[in-house]
Short mmCIF file of C-alpha atoms in Angstrom, two decimals:
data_model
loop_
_atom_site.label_atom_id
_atom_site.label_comp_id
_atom_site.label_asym_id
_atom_site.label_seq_id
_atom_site.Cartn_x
_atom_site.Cartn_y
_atom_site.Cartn_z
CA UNK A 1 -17.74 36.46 -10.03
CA UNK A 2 -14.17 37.00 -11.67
CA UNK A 3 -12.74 35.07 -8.77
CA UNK A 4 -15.18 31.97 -9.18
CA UNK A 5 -14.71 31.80 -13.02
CA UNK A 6 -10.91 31.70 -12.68
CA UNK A 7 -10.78 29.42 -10.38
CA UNK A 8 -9.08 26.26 -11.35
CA UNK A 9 -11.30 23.40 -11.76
CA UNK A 10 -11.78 20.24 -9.15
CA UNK A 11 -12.47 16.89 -11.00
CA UNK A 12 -14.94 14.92 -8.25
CA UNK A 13 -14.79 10.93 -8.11
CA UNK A 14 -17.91 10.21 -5.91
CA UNK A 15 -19.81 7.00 -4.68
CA UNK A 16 -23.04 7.49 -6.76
CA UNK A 17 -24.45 6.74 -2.80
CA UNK A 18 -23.71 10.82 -2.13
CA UNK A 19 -24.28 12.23 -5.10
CA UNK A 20 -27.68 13.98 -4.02
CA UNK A 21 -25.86 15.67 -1.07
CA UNK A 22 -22.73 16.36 -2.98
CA UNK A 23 -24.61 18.15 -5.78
CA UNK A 24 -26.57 19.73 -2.71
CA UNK A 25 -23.48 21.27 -1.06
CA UNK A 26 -22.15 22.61 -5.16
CA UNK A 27 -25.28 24.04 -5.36
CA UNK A 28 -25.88 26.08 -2.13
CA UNK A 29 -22.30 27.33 -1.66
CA UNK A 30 -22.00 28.35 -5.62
CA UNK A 31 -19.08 25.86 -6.00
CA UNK A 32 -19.19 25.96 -10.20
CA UNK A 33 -15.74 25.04 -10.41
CA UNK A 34 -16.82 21.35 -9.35
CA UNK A 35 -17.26 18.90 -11.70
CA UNK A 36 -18.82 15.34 -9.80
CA UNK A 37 -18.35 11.97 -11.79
CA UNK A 38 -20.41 9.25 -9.81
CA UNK A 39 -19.38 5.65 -9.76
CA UNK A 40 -22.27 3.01 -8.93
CA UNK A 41 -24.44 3.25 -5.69
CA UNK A 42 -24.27 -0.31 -6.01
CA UNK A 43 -20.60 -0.74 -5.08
CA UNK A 44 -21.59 0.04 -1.82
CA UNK A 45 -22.38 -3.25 -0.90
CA UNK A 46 -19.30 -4.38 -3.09
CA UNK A 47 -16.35 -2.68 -1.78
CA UNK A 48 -13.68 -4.81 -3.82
CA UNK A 49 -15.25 -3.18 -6.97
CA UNK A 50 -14.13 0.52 -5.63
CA UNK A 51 -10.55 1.11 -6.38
CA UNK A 52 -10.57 -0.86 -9.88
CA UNK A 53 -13.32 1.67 -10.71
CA UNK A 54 -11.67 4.60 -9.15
CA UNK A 55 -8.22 3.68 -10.90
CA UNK A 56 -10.14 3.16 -14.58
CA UNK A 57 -12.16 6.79 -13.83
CA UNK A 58 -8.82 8.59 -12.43
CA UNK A 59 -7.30 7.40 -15.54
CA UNK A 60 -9.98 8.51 -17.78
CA UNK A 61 -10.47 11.84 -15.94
CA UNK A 62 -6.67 12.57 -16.70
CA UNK A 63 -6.78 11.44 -20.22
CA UNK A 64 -9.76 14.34 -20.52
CA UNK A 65 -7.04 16.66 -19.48
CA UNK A 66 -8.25 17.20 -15.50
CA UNK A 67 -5.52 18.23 -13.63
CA UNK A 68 -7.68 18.22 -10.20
CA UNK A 69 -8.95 15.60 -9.29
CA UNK A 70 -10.61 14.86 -5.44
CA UNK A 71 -11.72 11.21 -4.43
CA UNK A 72 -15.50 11.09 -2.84
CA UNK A 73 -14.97 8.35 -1.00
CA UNK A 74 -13.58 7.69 2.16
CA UNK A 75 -11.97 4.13 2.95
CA UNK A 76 -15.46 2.23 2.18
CA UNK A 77 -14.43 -1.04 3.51
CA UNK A 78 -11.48 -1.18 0.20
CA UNK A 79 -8.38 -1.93 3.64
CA UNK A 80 -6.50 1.13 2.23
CA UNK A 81 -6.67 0.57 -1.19
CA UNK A 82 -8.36 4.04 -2.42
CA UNK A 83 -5.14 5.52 0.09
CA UNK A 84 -2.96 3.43 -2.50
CA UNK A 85 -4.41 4.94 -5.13
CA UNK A 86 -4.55 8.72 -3.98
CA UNK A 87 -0.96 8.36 -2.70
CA UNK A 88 0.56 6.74 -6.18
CA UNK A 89 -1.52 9.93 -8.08
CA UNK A 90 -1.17 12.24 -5.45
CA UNK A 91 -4.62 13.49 -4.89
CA UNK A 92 -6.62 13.35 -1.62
CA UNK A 93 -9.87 12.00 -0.69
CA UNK A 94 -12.73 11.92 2.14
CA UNK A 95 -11.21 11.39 5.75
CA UNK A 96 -12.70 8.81 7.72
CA UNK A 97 -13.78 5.04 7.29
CA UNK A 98 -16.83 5.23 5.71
CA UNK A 99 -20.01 7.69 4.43
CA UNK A 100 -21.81 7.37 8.00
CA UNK A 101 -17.97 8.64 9.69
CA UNK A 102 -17.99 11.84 7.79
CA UNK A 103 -21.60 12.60 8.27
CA UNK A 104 -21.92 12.28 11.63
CA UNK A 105 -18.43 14.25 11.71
CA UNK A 106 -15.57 11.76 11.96
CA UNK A 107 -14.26 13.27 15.74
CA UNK A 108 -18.14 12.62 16.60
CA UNK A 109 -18.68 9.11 14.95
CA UNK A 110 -14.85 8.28 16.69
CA UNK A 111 -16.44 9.45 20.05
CA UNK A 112 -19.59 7.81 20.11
CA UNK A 113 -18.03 4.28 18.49
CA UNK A 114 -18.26 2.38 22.31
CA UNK A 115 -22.02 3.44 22.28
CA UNK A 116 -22.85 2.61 18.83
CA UNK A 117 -20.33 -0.48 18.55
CA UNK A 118 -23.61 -2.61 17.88
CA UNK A 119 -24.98 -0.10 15.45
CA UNK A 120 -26.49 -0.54 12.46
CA UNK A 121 -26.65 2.46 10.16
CA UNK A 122 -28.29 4.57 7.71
CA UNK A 123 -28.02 7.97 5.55
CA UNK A 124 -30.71 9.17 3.70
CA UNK A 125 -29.24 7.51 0.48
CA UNK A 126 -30.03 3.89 2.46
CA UNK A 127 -33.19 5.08 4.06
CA UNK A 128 -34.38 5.48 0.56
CA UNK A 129 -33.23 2.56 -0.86
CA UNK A 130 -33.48 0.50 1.83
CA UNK A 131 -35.11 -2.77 0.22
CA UNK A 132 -32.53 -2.45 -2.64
CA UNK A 133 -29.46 -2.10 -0.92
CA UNK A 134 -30.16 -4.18 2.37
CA UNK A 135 -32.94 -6.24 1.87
CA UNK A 136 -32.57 -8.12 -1.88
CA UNK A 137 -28.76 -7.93 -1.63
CA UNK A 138 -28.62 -10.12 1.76
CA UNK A 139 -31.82 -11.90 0.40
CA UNK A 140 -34.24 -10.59 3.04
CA UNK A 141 -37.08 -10.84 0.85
CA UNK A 142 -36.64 -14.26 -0.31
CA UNK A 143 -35.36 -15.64 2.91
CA UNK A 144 -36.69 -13.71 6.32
CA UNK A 145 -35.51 -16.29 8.36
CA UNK A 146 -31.91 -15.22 7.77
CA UNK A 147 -32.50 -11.89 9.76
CA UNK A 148 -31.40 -12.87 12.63
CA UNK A 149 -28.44 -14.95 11.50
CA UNK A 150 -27.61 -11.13 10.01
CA UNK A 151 -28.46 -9.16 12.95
CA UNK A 152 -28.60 -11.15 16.02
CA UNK A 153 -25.50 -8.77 17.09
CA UNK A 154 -27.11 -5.72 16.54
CA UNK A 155 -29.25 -3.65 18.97
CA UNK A 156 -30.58 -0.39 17.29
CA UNK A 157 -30.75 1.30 13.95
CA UNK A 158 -29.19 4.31 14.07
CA UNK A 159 -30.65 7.16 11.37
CA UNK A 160 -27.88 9.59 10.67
CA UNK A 161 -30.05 12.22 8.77
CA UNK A 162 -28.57 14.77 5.96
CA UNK A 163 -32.39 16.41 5.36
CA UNK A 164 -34.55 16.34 8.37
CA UNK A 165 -37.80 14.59 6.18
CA UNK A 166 -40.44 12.92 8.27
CA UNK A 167 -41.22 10.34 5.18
CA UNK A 168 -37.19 9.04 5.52
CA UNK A 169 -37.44 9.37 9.01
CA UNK A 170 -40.88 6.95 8.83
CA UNK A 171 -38.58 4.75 6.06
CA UNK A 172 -36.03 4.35 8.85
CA UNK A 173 -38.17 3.71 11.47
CA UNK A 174 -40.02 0.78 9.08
CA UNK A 175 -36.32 -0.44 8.11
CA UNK A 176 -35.38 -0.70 12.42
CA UNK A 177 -39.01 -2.81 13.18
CA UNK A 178 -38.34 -5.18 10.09
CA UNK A 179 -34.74 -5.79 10.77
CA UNK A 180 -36.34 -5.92 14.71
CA UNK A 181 -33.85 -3.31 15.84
CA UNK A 182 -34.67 -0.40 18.12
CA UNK A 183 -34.35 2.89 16.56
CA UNK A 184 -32.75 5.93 16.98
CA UNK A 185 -32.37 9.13 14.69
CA UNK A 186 -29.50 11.75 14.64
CA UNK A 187 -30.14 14.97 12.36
CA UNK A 188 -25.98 15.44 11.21
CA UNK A 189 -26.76 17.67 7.95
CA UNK A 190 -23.58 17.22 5.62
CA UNK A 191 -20.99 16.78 8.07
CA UNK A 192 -17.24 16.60 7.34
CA UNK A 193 -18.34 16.59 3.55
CA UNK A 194 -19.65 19.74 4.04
CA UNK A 195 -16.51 21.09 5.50
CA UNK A 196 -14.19 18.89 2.75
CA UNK A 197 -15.86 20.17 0.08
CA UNK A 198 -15.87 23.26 1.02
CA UNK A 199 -12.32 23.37 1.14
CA UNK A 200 -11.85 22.45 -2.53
#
């Protein structure tokens, strides 16, 4: 107990799109030195919206008076600019690309990248919110016939599972038959977050 309450505290900047397994991963391993600020799910599907965010919360979080600060994001499609910003304030973030890199475990997802080059992928986050973060952004609902325009490259929907639940595992299945995408599902728990979390 002494040692937890004196230890110094870690500021998190997450992607609001991990914030259920992030507060998942605090919780189990007892990790109340972490304090998680989530920015918007939504800037998922807008990566040029990331590091302006990030730089406006890093700047806020330091003018609070946190001294600690760790980026929960990994590159996110920004081309190096959250790197930018972690180098210039000298704080580290996720490794890897991207959210499904560091769940599958980034040495795994590097691996398998030949097989899965014509992947399409989820997390549980997407599974959930599947029509509002794939469907009505690319305008799927309004205009079906664009589908295939989308996805004619693709060949299966890949699941990559944090919580092995049968009603995201039916989502995902639903989400591979209406994008007309085979489907296969991979149980990877937490992954690298886990293990990066951990380490704070």
């Amino acid at each position: 107990m002494e040692q937890r309450t004196t230890r110094q505290k870690v500021h998190v900047i997450a992607c609001g799109a991990i914030a259920r397994e992030i507060m998942a991963i605090v919780r189990v391993n007892r990790m109340d030195h972490v304090a998680l600020q989530c920015l918007p799910a939504i800037w998922h599907s807008h990566p040029q919206k990331i590091a302006p965010g990030l730089e406006k919360a890093i700047a806020e979080a330091r003018a609070e008076g946190a001294e600690r600060i760790f980026v929960g994001y990994a590159d996110c499609g920004t081309g190096g600019a959250i790197d930018a910003i972690c180098e210039r304030e000298g704080i580290t973030r996720l490794s890897g690309p991207h959210c499904y890199s560091f769940f599958a475990g980034n040495a795994d997802f590097e691996a398998r990248w030949d097989e899965d080059f014509t992947s399409f992928f989820l997390t549980d986050f997407l599974a959930r919110q599947f029509e509002a973060f794939v469907v009505e952004p690319l305008g799927l609902d309004r205009h079906p016939e664009l589908r295939d325009m989308y996805f004619s490259n693709y060949r299966k929907l890949v699941y990559l599972s944090q919580e092995a639940d049968p009603v995201l595992q039916d989502k995902a299945r639903q989400a591979a038959a209406f994008l007309g995408l085979a489907y296969e599902y991979r149980f990877t728990g937490y992954g690298d977050l886990k293990t990066e979390l951990a380490a704070l």
